[in-house]
PDB file of C-alpha atoms in Angstrom:
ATOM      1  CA  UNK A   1     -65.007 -25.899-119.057  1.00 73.00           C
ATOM      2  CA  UNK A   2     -65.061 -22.185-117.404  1.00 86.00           C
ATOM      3  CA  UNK A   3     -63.020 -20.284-115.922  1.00 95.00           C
ATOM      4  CA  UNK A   4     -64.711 -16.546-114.839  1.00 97.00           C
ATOM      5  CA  UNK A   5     -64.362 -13.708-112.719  1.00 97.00           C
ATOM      6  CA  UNK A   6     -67.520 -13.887-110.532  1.00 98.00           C
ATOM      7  CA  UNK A   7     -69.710 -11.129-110.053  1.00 98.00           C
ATOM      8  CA  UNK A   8     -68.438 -10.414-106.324  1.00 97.00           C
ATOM      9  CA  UNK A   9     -64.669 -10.894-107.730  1.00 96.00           C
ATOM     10  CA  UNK A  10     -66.095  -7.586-110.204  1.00 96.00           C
ATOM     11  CA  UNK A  11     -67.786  -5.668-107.324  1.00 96.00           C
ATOM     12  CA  UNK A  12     -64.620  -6.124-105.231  1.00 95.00           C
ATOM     13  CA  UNK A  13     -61.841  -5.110-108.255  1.00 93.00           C
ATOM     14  CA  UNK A  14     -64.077  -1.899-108.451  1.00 95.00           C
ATOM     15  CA  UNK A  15     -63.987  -1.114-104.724  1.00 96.00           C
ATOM     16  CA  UNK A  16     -60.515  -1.648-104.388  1.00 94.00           C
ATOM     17  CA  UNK A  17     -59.671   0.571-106.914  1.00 92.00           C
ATOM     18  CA  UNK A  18     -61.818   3.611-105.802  1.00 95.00           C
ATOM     19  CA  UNK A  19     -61.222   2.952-102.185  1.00 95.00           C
ATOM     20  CA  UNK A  20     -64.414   2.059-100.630  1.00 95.00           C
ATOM     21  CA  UNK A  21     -62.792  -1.452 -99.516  1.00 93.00           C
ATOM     22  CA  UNK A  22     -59.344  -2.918 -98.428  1.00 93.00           C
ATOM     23  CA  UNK A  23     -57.681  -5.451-100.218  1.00 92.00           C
ATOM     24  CA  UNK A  24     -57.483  -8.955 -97.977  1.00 93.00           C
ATOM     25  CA  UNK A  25     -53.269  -9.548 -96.319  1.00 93.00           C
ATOM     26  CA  UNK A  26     -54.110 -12.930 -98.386  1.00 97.00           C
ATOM     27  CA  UNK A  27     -55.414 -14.604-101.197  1.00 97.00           C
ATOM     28  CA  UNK A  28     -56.921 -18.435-100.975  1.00 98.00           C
ATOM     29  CA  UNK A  29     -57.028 -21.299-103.319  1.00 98.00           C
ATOM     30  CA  UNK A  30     -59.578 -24.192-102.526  1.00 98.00           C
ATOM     31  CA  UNK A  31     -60.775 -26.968-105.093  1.00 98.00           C
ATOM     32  CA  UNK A  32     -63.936 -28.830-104.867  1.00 98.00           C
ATOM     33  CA  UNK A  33     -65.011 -32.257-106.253  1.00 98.00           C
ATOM     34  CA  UNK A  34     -68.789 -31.163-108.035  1.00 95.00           C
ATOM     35  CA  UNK A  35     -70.063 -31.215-111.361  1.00 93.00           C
ATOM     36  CA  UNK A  36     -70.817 -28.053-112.814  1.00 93.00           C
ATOM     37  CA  UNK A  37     -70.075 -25.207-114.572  1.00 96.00           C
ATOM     38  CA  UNK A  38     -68.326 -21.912-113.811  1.00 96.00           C
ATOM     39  CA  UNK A  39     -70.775 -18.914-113.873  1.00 97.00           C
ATOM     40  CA  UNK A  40     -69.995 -15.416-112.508  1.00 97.00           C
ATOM     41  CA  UNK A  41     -73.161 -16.084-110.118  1.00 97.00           C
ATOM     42  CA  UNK A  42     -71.554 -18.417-108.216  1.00 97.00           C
ATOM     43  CA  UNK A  43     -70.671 -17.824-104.538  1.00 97.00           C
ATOM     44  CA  UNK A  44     -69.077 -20.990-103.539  1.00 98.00           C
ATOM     45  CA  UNK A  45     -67.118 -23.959-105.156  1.00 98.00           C
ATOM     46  CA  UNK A  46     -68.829 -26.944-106.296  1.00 96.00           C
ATOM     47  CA  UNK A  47     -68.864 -29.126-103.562  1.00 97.00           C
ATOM     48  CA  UNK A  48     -65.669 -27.631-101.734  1.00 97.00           C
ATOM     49  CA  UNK A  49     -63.362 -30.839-100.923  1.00 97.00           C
ATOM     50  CA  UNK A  50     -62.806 -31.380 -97.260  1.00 96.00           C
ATOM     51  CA  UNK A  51     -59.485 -30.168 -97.324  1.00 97.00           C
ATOM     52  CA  UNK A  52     -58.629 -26.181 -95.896  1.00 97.00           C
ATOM     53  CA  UNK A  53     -57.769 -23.332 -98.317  1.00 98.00           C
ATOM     54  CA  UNK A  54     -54.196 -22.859 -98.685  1.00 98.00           C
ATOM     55  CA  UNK A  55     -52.772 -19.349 -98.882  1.00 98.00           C
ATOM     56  CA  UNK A  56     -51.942 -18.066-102.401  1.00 98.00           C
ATOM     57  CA  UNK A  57     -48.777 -16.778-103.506  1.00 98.00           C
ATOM     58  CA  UNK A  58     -49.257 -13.262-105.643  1.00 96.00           C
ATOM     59  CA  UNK A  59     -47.049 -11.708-108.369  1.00 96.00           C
ATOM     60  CA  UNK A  60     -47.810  -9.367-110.778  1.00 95.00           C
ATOM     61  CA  UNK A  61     -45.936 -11.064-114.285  1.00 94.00           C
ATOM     62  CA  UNK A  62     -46.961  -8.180-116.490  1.00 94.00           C
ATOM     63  CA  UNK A  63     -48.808  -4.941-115.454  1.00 93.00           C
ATOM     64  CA  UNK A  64     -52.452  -5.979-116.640  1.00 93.00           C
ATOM     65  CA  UNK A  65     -52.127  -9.368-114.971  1.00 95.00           C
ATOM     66  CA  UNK A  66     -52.068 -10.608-111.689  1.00 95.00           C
ATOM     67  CA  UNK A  67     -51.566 -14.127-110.457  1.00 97.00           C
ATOM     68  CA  UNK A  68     -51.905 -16.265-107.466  1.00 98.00           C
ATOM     69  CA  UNK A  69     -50.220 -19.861-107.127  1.00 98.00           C
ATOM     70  CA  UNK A  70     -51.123 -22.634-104.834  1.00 98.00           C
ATOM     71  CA  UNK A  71     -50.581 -26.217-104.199  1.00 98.00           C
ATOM     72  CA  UNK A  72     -53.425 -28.308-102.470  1.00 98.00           C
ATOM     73  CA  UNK A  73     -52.847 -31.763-101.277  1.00 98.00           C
ATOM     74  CA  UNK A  74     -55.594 -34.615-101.076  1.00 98.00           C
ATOM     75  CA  UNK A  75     -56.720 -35.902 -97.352  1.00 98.00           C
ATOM     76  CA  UNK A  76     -58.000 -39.115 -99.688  1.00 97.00           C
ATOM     77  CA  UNK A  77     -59.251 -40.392-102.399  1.00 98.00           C
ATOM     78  CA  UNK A  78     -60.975 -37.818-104.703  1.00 98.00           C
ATOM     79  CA  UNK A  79     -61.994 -36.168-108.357  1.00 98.00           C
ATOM     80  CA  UNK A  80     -61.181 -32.345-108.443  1.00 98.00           C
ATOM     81  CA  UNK A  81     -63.181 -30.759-110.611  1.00 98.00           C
ATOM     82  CA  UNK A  82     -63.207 -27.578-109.789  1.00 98.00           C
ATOM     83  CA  UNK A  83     -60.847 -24.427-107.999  1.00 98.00           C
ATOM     84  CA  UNK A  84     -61.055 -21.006-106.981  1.00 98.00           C
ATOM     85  CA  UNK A  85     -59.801 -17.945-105.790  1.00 98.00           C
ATOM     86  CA  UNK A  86     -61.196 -16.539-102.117  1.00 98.00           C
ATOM     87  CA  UNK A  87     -60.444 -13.744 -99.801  1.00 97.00           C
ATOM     88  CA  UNK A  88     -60.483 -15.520 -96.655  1.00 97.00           C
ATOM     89  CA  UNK A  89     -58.824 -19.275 -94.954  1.00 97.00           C
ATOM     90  CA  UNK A  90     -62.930 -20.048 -94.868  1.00 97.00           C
ATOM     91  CA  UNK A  91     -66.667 -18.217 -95.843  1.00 96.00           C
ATOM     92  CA  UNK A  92     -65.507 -15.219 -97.871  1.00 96.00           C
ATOM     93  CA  UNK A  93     -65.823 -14.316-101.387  1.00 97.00           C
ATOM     94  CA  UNK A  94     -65.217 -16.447-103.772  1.00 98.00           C
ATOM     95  CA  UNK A  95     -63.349 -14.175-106.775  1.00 98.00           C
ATOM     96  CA  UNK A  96     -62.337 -16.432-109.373  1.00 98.00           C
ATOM     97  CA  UNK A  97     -63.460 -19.682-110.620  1.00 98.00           C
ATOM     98  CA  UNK A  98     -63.129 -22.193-113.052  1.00 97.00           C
ATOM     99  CA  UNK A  99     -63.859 -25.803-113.756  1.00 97.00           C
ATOM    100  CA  UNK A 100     -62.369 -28.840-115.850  1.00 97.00           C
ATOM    101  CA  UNK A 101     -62.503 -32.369-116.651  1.00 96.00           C
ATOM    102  CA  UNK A 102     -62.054 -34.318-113.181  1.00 97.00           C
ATOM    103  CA  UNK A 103     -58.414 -35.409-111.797  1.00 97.00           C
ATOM    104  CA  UNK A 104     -58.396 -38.442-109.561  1.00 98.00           C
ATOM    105  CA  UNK A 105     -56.363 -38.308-106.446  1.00 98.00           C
ATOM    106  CA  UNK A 106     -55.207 -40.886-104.037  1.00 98.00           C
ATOM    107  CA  UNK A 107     -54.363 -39.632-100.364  1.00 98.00           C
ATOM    108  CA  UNK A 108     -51.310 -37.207-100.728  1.00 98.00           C
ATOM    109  CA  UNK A 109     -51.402 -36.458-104.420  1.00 98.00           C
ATOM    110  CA  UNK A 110     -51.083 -32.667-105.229  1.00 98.00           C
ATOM    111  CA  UNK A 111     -52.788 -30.308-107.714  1.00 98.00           C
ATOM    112  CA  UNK A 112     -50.384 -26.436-108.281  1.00 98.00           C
ATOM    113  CA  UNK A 113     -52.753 -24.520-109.509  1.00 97.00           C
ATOM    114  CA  UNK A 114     -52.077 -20.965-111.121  1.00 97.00           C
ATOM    115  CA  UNK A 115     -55.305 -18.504-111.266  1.00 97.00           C
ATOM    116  CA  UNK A 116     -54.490 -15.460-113.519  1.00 95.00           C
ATOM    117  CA  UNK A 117     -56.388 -12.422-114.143  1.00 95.00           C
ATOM    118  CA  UNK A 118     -55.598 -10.081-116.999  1.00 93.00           C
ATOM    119  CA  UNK A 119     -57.274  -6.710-117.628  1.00 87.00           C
ATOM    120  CA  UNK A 120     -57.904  -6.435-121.210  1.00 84.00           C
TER     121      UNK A 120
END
């Protein structure tokens, strides 16, 4: 299991802070169903599940952290196996991600996930 801040997530945290771009209004959690391990290469989920990114809620819980909270819910049967954090409802960057041992859904089961970055 991984969980990393990709290289675009890096890229991004260092043009926020000096300016040269604008944070996104939102945040996006999506999950996919893929085997595979999180690398800061990665651009995309593994094998992003059919259902649409769901807007992230933000707080800041101590000041070197920052976290975004979501809750997904399966269109059918399914194996999450992986989630991340995006800047945009669809393409985008994908910021954070992380993987884990698969959890079987049936239509209408839900997944909260919480994605936290700390600066240390």
């Amino acid at each position: 299991m991984a969980d990393v801040l990709t290289n675009k997530g890096e890229e991004l945290c260092i043009d926020y802070i000096t300016g040269t771009a604008t944070p996104p209004a939102n945040y996006y959690i999506g999950w996919g169903t893929g085997a595979g391990t999180a690398a800061k290469g990665d651009t995309d989920l593994v094998n992003p599940a059919t259902e649409a990114r769901v807007v992230a809620t933000e707080t800041q819980p101590l000041a070197d952290k920052a976290q975004w909270v979501a809750q997904l819910t399966a269109d059918g049967a399914k194996t999450i196996t992986n989630a991340g954090l995006f800047d945009a409802a669809s393409g985008g960057n994908l910021l954070i991600h992380g993987n884990f041992t698969g959890i079987a859904l049936a239509l209408g089961d839900k997944i909260e996930f919480t994605i936290t970055l700390e600066q240390t």
